Structures are given as C-alpha cells and as structure tokens.
Coordinates of C-alpha atoms in Angstrom, one line a residue:
X252 CA -5.2 32.1 -69.8
X253 CA -8.0 34.3 -71.2
X254 CA -9.2 37.1 -69.1
X255 CA -12.6 36.9 -67.5
X256 CA -14.9 39.9 -67.6
X257 CA -16.6 41.0 -64.4
X258 CA -20.0 39.5 -63.9
X259 CA -22.9 41.8 -64.9
X260 CA -26.3 41.0 -63.3
X261 CA -29.4 41.6 -65.2
X262 CA -32.0 43.0 -62.8
X263 CA -34.8 43.0 -65.5
X264 CA -36.0 39.5 -64.9
X265 CA -36.5 37.1 -62.0
X266 CA -33.5 34.8 -61.4
X267 CA -31.1 37.2 -63.1
X268 CA -27.7 35.5 -63.1
X269 CA -24.2 36.7 -63.5
X270 CA -22.3 36.4 -66.7
X271 CA -19.9 33.8 -65.2
X272 CA -17.7 32.2 -67.7
X273 CA -19.8 33.3 -70.6
X274 CA -17.3 36.0 -71.2
X275 CA -14.4 33.6 -71.4
X276 CA -12.9 33.2 -74.9
X277 CA -13.5 29.6 -75.7
X278 CA -11.0 27.4 -77.5
X279 CA -11.9 27.3 -81.2
X280 CA -12.8 23.7 -81.9
X281 CA -14.3 22.3 -85.1
X282 CA -17.9 21.4 -84.8
X283 CA -19.4 18.0 -85.2
X284 CA -23.0 16.8 -85.2
X285 CA -24.0 14.1 -82.7
X286 CA -27.5 13.4 -83.8
X287 CA -29.5 16.5 -83.0
X288 CA -26.8 18.0 -80.7
X289 CA -24.0 20.2 -82.0
X290 CA -20.7 19.6 -80.3
X291 CA -17.8 22.0 -80.6
X292 CA -17.6 24.9 -83.0
X293 CA -18.9 27.3 -80.3
X294 CA -22.0 25.3 -79.4
X295 CA -23.0 25.3 -75.7
X296 CA -21.2 22.7 -73.5
X297 CA -23.4 19.6 -73.5
X298 CA -24.0 17.1 -70.7
X299 CA -23.7 13.4 -71.2
X300 CA -24.2 10.3 -69.1
X301 CA -24.2 6.5 -69.6
X302 CA -26.8 3.9 -69.0
X303 CA -26.2 1.2 -66.4
X304 CA -28.7 -1.3 -67.7
X305 CA -27.9 -4.3 -69.9
X306 CA -28.2 -2.8 -73.4
X307 CA -29.8 -6.0 -74.6
X308 CA -32.7 -5.2 -72.2
X309 CA -34.3 -2.7 -74.6
X310 CA -37.2 -1.7 -72.3
X311 CA -35.0 -1.1 -69.2
X312 CA -32.5 0.8 -71.2
X313 CA -35.1 3.1 -72.8
X314 CA -36.7 3.7 -69.4
X315 CA -33.4 4.8 -68.0
X316 CA -32.7 7.0 -71.1
X317 CA -36.1 8.6 -70.5
X318 CA -35.2 9.3 -66.8
X319 CA -31.9 10.8 -67.9
X320 CA -33.6 13.0 -70.5
X321 CA -36.0 14.3 -67.9
X322 CA -33.1 15.2 -65.7
X323 CA -31.5 17.3 -68.5
X324 CA -29.2 14.8 -70.2
X325 CA -28.5 15.7 -73.9
X326 CA -26.4 12.7 -75.1
X327 CA -26.4 9.2 -73.7
X328 CA -23.9 6.4 -74.1
X329 CA -24.7 2.7 -74.0
X330 CA -22.3 -0.2 -73.5
X331 CA -22.0 -2.8 -76.3
X332 CA -19.9 -5.7 -74.8
X333 CA -21.9 -8.5 -76.6
X334 CA -23.6 -9.4 -79.8
X335 CA -27.0 -9.3 -78.0
X336 CA -26.2 -5.6 -77.1
X337 CA -25.3 -4.8 -80.6
X338 CA -28.5 -6.4 -81.9
X339 CA -30.5 -4.1 -79.5
X340 CA -29.0 -0.9 -80.8
X341 CA -31.3 -0.3 -83.7
X342 CA -34.4 -0.3 -81.5
X343 CA -32.8 1.8 -78.8
X344 CA -31.5 4.4 -81.3
X345 CA -34.9 4.6 -83.0
X346 CA -36.8 5.2 -79.8
X347 CA -34.4 7.3 -77.7
X348 CA -35.4 10.9 -77.3
X349 CA -31.7 12.0 -77.3
X350 CA -28.8 10.9 -79.4
X351 CA -27.3 7.5 -78.5
X352 CA -23.6 6.8 -78.6
X353 CA -22.4 3.2 -78.8
X354 CA -19.5 2.4 -76.5
X355 CA -17.2 -0.2 -78.1
X356 CA -14.4 -2.1 -76.5
X357 CA -12.5 -5.2 -77.7
X358 CA -14.6 -6.1 -80.8
X359 CA -14.3 -3.9 -84.0
X360 CA -17.3 -5.6 -85.6
X361 CA -19.6 -3.9 -83.1
X362 CA -18.5 -0.5 -84.5
X363 CA -20.0 -1.4 -87.8
X364 CA -23.1 -2.8 -86.1
X365 CA -23.6 0.5 -84.3
X366 CA -23.2 2.5 -87.5
X367 CA -25.7 0.3 -89.3
X368 CA -28.1 0.5 -86.3
X369 CA -28.3 4.3 -86.6
X370 CA -26.4 5.4 -83.5
X371 CA -25.6 9.1 -83.5
X372 CA -21.9 8.4 -82.7
X373 CA -19.5 5.6 -81.7
X374 CA -16.9 5.7 -79.0
X375 CA -13.9 3.6 -79.4
X376 CA -11.0 2.9 -77.0
X377 CA -8.0 2.1 -79.2
X378 CA -6.1 0.6 -76.2
X379 CA -8.8 -2.1 -75.8
X380 CA -9.5 -3.0 -79.5
X381 CA -7.1 -5.6 -80.9
X382 CA -6.0 -5.0 -84.5
X383 CA -8.0 -1.7 -84.4
X384 CA -5.4 0.1 -86.4
X385 CA -5.8 -2.4 -89.2
X386 CA -9.5 -1.6 -89.5
X387 CA -9.5 2.1 -89.4
X388 CA -9.9 2.4 -93.2
X389 CA -13.1 0.4 -93.2
X390 CA -14.5 2.2 -90.1
X391 CA -13.7 5.6 -91.5
X392 CA -15.4 4.7 -94.8
X393 CA -18.6 3.3 -93.0
X394 CA -18.8 6.2 -90.5
X395 CA -18.2 8.8 -93.2
X396 CA -20.9 7.4 -95.4
X397 CA -23.4 7.4 -92.6
X398 CA -22.4 10.8 -91.1
X399 CA -21.5 9.2 -87.8
X400 CA -18.8 10.9 -85.7
X401 CA -16.2 8.8 -83.8
X402 CA -15.1 9.6 -80.3
X403 CA -11.6 8.4 -79.6
X404 CA -11.7 7.8 -75.9
X405 CA -8.4 7.2 -74.2
X406 CA -8.5 6.1 -70.5
X407 CA -5.6 5.8 -68.0
X408 CA -6.7 2.3 -67.2
X409 CA -6.6 1.0 -70.7
X410 CA -3.8 2.9 -72.3
X411 CA -2.2 1.4 -75.4
X412 CA 0.9 -0.7 -74.3
X413 CA 3.0 1.0 -76.9
X414 CA 2.4 4.4 -75.1
X415 CA 3.0 2.9 -71.7
X416 CA 6.4 1.6 -72.8
X417 CA 7.3 4.8 -74.7
X418 CA 6.4 7.2 -71.8
X419 CA 7.2 4.9 -68.8
X420 CA 3.7 5.0 -67.5
X421 CA 0.4 6.9 -67.7
X422 CA 1.4 10.5 -68.2
X423 CA -0.4 13.4 -69.8
X424 CA 1.9 13.1 -72.8
X425 CA 1.2 9.4 -73.2
X426 CA -2.6 9.9 -73.1
X427 CA -2.4 12.7 -75.7
X428 CA 0.0 10.9 -78.0
X429 CA -2.3 7.8 -78.0
X430 CA -5.3 9.9 -78.9
X431 CA -3.6 11.9 -81.6
X432 CA -2.0 8.8 -83.1
X433 CA -5.4 7.2 -83.6
X434 CA -6.9 10.4 -84.9
X435 CA -4.1 10.6 -87.5
X436 CA -5.0 7.1 -88.7
X437 CA -8.5 8.4 -89.5
X438 CA -7.1 11.5 -91.0
X439 CA -5.1 9.4 -93.5
X440 CA -8.5 8.3 -94.9
X441 CA -10.0 11.7 -95.0
X442 CA -12.1 11.3 -91.9
X443 CA -12.1 14.1 -89.4
X444 CA -15.5 13.9 -87.8
X445 CA -13.8 13.2 -84.5
X446 CA -14.2 14.0 -80.8
X447 CA -11.5 13.2 -78.3
X448 CA -11.2 12.4 -74.6
X449 CA -8.2 11.7 -72.5
X450 CA -9.5 10.7 -69.1
X451 CA -7.7 10.0 -65.8
X452 CA -8.9 9.4 -62.3
X453 CA -6.5 12.1 -60.9
X454 CA -7.8 15.6 -61.7
X455 CA -4.4 17.1 -61.8
X456 CA -3.2 14.6 -64.4
X457 CA -6.4 14.9 -66.3
X458 CA -6.2 18.7 -66.5
X459 CA -2.6 18.6 -67.7
X460 CA -3.5 16.1 -70.4
X461 CA -6.5 18.2 -71.7
X462 CA -4.4 21.4 -71.7
X463 CA -1.8 19.6 -73.8
X464 CA -4.4 18.1 -76.1
X465 CA -6.1 21.5 -76.5
X466 CA -2.9 23.0 -77.8
X467 CA -2.2 20.1 -80.1
X468 CA -5.4 19.8 -82.2
X469 CA -8.7 21.6 -82.9
X470 CA -11.0 18.6 -82.4
X471 CA -13.9 19.0 -79.9
X472 CA -13.0 17.7 -76.5
X473 CA -15.2 15.5 -74.2
X474 CA -14.2 16.2 -70.6
X475 CA -14.2 13.6 -67.9
X476 CA -12.5 12.4 -64.7
X477 CA -12.7 8.7 -65.2
X478 CA -13.7 6.5 -62.2
X479 CA -14.1 9.7 -60.2
X480 CA -15.6 7.7 -57.3
X481 CA -18.8 7.9 -55.1
X482 CA -21.1 10.8 -55.2
X483 CA -19.3 13.3 -53.0
X484 CA -15.8 12.5 -54.0
X485 CA -16.6 12.2 -57.7
X486 CA -18.5 15.5 -57.6
X487 CA -15.5 17.3 -56.0
X488 CA -13.0 15.8 -58.4
X489 CA -15.1 16.6 -61.5
X490 CA -16.0 20.1 -60.3
X491 CA -12.4 21.0 -59.7
X492 CA -11.1 19.6 -63.0
X493 CA -14.0 20.9 -65.1
X494 CA -13.9 24.3 -63.4
X495 CA -10.2 24.7 -64.2
X496 CA -10.5 23.6 -67.9
X497 CA -13.8 25.4 -68.7
X498 CA -12.4 28.6 -67.1
X499 CA -9.7 28.4 -69.7
X500 CA -12.2 27.8 -72.5
X501 CA -11.4 24.1 -72.9
X502 CA -14.2 21.6 -73.2
X503 CA -17.2 21.0 -75.5
X504 CA -19.1 18.3 -73.7
X505 CA -18.8 16.7 -70.2
X506 CA -19.7 13.6 -68.3
X507 CA -19.4 13.3 -64.5
X508 CA -18.5 9.7 -63.9
X509 CA -19.9 8.7 -60.5
X510 CA -20.5 5.4 -58.6
X511 CA -24.1 6.5 -58.3
X512 CA -27.3 6.4 -60.4
X513 CA -26.7 8.1 -63.7
X514 CA -29.3 10.7 -63.1
X515 CA -27.0 12.0 -60.4
X516 CA -24.3 12.4 -63.0
X517 CA -26.6 14.6 -65.0
X518 CA -27.7 16.7 -62.1
X519 CA -24.1 17.2 -61.0
X520 CA -22.9 18.1 -64.5
X521 CA -25.7 20.6 -65.0
X522 CA -25.0 22.0 -61.5
X523 CA -21.3 22.5 -62.4
X524 CA -22.2 24.3 -65.7
X525 CA -24.8 26.5 -63.9
X526 CA -22.3 27.4 -61.2
X527 CA -19.8 28.5 -63.9
X528 CA -22.5 30.6 -65.6
X529 CA -22.4 28.3 -68.7
X530 CA -26.1 27.3 -68.2
X531 CA -29.0 29.3 -66.9
X532 CA -29.6 28.5 -63.2
X533 CA -33.2 27.3 -62.4
X534 CA -33.1 27.4 -58.7
X535 CA -30.2 28.6 -56.6
X536 CA -30.4 28.7 -52.8
X537 CA -28.0 31.0 -51.1
X538 CA -27.9 29.9 -47.4
X539 CA -25.6 30.5 -44.6
X540 CA -23.7 27.6 -42.9
X541 CA -25.1 28.7 -39.5
X542 CA -23.1 29.6 -36.4
X543 CA -23.6 30.7 -32.8
X544 CA -25.3 33.9 -34.0
X545 CA -28.1 32.1 -35.7
X546 CA -31.5 32.5 -34.1
X547 CA -33.2 30.0 -36.4
X548 CA -32.6 26.4 -37.4
X549 CA -30.9 27.3 -40.7
X550 CA -30.4 23.7 -41.8
X551 CA -34.1 22.8 -41.3
X552 CA -35.3 26.0 -42.8
X553 CA -33.1 25.6 -45.9
X554 CA -34.4 22.0 -46.4
X555 CA -38.0 23.2 -46.2
X556 CA -37.3 26.0 -48.7
X557 CA -35.6 23.6 -51.1
X558 CA -38.4 21.1 -50.9
X559 CA -41.0 23.9 -51.4
X560 CA -39.3 25.2 -54.5
X561 CA -38.4 21.9 -56.1
X562 CA -39.5 22.1 -59.8
X563 CA -40.1 25.8 -59.7
X564 CA -40.5 26.7 -63.4
X565 CA -38.5 29.9 -63.5
X566 CA -34.9 30.8 -62.8
X567 CA -34.7 32.0 -59.2
X568 CA -32.1 32.9 -56.5
X569 CA -33.4 32.5 -53.0
X570 CA -31.5 33.6 -49.9
X571 CA -32.0 31.8 -46.6
X572 CA -30.1 33.6 -43.8
X573 CA -30.1 33.0 -40.1
X574 CA -28.9 36.3 -38.5
X575 CA -28.6 40.0 -39.0
X576 CA -24.8 40.0 -39.7
X577 CA -24.9 38.9 -43.4
X578 CA -28.6 38.2 -43.7
X579 CA -30.0 41.5 -44.9
X580 CA -27.2 42.0 -47.4
X581 CA -27.4 38.5 -48.9
X582 CA -31.2 38.7 -49.0
X583 CA -31.0 41.9 -50.9
X584 CA -28.7 40.3 -53.5
X585 CA -31.2 37.6 -54.2
X586 CA -34.4 37.6 -56.1
X587 CA -36.2 36.8 -52.9
X588 CA -34.9 36.1 -49.5
X589 CA -35.4 35.9 -45.8
X590 CA -33.3 37.3 -42.9
X591 CA -34.4 35.3 -39.8
X592 CA -34.2 35.9 -36.1
X593 CA -36.2 36.2 -32.9
X594 CA -38.9 34.0 -34.1
X595 CA -39.7 35.9 -37.3
X596 CA -38.3 36.6 -40.7
X597 CA -38.0 39.7 -42.9
X598 CA -39.0 38.8 -46.5
X599 CA -37.0 40.6 -49.2
X600 CA -37.9 40.9 -52.9
X601 CA -35.3 42.5 -55.2
X602 CA -33.6 44.1 -52.2
X603 CA -36.7 45.6 -50.6
X604 CA -38.3 44.4 -47.4
X605 CA -41.9 43.6 -48.3
X606 CA -43.2 42.0 -45.1
X607 CA -42.2 40.4 -41.8
X608 CA -43.8 37.1 -40.9
X609 CA -43.6 34.6 -38.0
X610 CA -41.0 31.9 -38.4
X611 CA -43.7 29.3 -39.1
X612 CA -44.8 31.2 -42.2
X613 CA -41.5 31.9 -43.8
X614 CA -41.6 29.2 -46.4
X615 CA -45.1 30.0 -47.5
X616 CA -44.3 33.7 -47.7
X617 CA -41.2 33.1 -49.8
X618 CA -43.2 30.9 -52.2
X619 CA -46.0 33.4 -52.5
X620 CA -43.6 36.2 -53.3
X621 CA -41.8 34.0 -55.9
X622 CA -45.1 33.3 -57.7
X623 CA -46.0 37.0 -57.7
X624 CA -42.5 37.9 -59.0
X625 CA -42.8 35.3 -61.8
X626 CA -46.3 36.5 -62.7
X627 CA -45.0 40.1 -62.8
X628 CA -42.2 39.2 -65.1
X629 CA -44.4 37.3 -67.5
X630 CA -46.8 40.3 -68.0
X631 CA -43.9 42.8 -68.3
X632 CA -44.4 44.4 -64.9
X633 CA -41.3 45.4 -62.9
X634 CA -43.0 44.9 -59.6
X635 CA -44.4 41.7 -57.9

C-alpha cells in the first residue's frame, strides 16, 4: 500500500484543510472523457448519482438532474428500460447541465439509441443483455465513431451465469473475470474507451474485487457498493469501502447507492471525498459528543450552528465544544470555535480568544467572526 504523507495544514486562508489522501500515489489509470468530465488519468475523483424519475418524463427527469447538479453531482445516470425512455434521451442529453449516462439492461438496441441521442456515455451490464457478445462489434463501431465511452458494469445480483458456474458463486474473481472478459471483446475491435465497475452489496467482497481488478487492468474504475441500503447503513458501507480503496489510490469516480433521494447520494459522496481530503471542505463542524462534564446543551448548540452556517460560501472549520477539557484545544485547531460553560462561551479565531459572550449570543458571535475572517482573507489581510 502506498505511504501517506503527514497532513500539512495551510494557515494562510480560512478553512485551511489537511492534505488528507492528496499525498497518496493514485493508481495510474487511462483517462476517458465523459462529456465535459475527465475520468481517470489523474483527474479528480468525480461524484455520480442516478435519477429515480421515469426517464420518459422529460420534465421531471430534468428537474431532478437540476437538483442533483445544485448538490454537486458531476455525472448523472438515467435508466432506459423501455422504448419511451430511449426516445426521451435526446431531449434530456441536450438540456442536462451535466453529462448523462444511459443505463442499459436487456435490450442491446437501446445502446445504439443512446449513442445516437448524444448521451455522454453508456453503461451496459453484460449479465443482463442477451446475445450481448454477438453485438459488441457493432456497439464498438458506433461508440467509437461518436466518441462515447462504455461502462462495463458488473453487479453481484446479475452476474453472467457462465461466471457463476465457473467460480461456484459470486466471488471477487468471478466479478473481475466477467468484467475483463467483456472488455476483451471490445478490445478485439480496437475499442478501449472503457470504464469498469464490479459492485457488490458486501463491502469486504467489493473491496477485494476492486483490488483484484486494479491489478489486472489500467481502465478507470467506478466505485460503488451496490444496493447499499437505507441512508445510515448505506453511508456506513460506502464510506468504509471507499475509504479503504481510495486510501490505496484505487478509484476514479464514485456513486453512493442509497435507498434515499438521490441528492442524499451526492451529499454523502462529496462528504466522503471531503473527509478523505480529496475535495475541499466547505463547512466542517467539529463538535464534542457531550458527556457529564458538559455545561451547555451541545446537541442543540451544534444544530443551531449548523443551521446558521448552512450555505456559507467559504471553506470553514467550526469547533463547538461543551467543556474545558478538550474545548479550548479543539477550538484553537479550528478556524473559529467556541468553548462553552457556565452560561457563556469563549470565542476563538485562529487559536486566539477574541471575546467571551453569553450563551444566548454564541451563534451570532461565531457567524460574525466567520464573516470578518472571510472578508480579511478576500482583501489579503491576515487578521479578521
């Protein structure tokens, strides 16, 4: 596993963040172009999601894509299970603010429809497309002529029967062999504009499969724990699996698959990347879990601070601490912070106590100092 350099904070700007995994030597994958987004080849790890609307309902689908874009989604996938959905692709691809990937199962003809419609990429699941292998030549020719990448997406729940028989079940080796077999069929026709995923609902199996895949090819990899579950469970599974793989330099794009509104997938995915130092954090609240030492309602105070800073336009780390044991130290490590107790709070800015206010004024005082700090940074001043 590559070594990780010690994080080095940058005190010269508000919201200075640690280096995180930015110092990790990433797996060298070939780059592909998914519309306006570069994937692999050293490009930043991108965040994807998938619409839950009927694709044939163009207005509803575009509305959801707009919401996903506003949340930070960079690539969106739409399902194409019917001819009506395929017919809607051209209008959706033309109006979407982010690249659209068509998700194809069962019907190879929809692959050609997606390419003709101007989709930025097509996802195919070989285990679910009958006679897919017989049409690879035509698909490779059409995709190559249009400059449309193909994602070979292998899932545990739809693994090719040949691989299930060969490996005696859904194993990491079975997932990887299935994906590489399909990739080889495209390679025979000179097509290598490929991205691969080998998803499984179990994070341990998924991690093993991606490790094996990363050693076996140089294609960019799309990470995902498929059918990860509801919000909390799916977040935990995805964070564990992505954290392991990204810390080893494996992964070029991610989707957090949740039984929740797709905007939550995007928020969770961005949060994972920010926690790993692979994206700049916008707002990070460092708050204590509370205990018998706390002399303030930490839960309520943290909620009020989070609500007050929602949408704050600059990267910022805010510490909300409830007692004098860890409070002053944590507050000093943040851009701004408060150490609370005895009905009042000490307000810190860049490690220095700037004022003490009554408990009722803590949130307003923090927000005021944050605004001063951001103004000072914008005019080149080191002081708020």
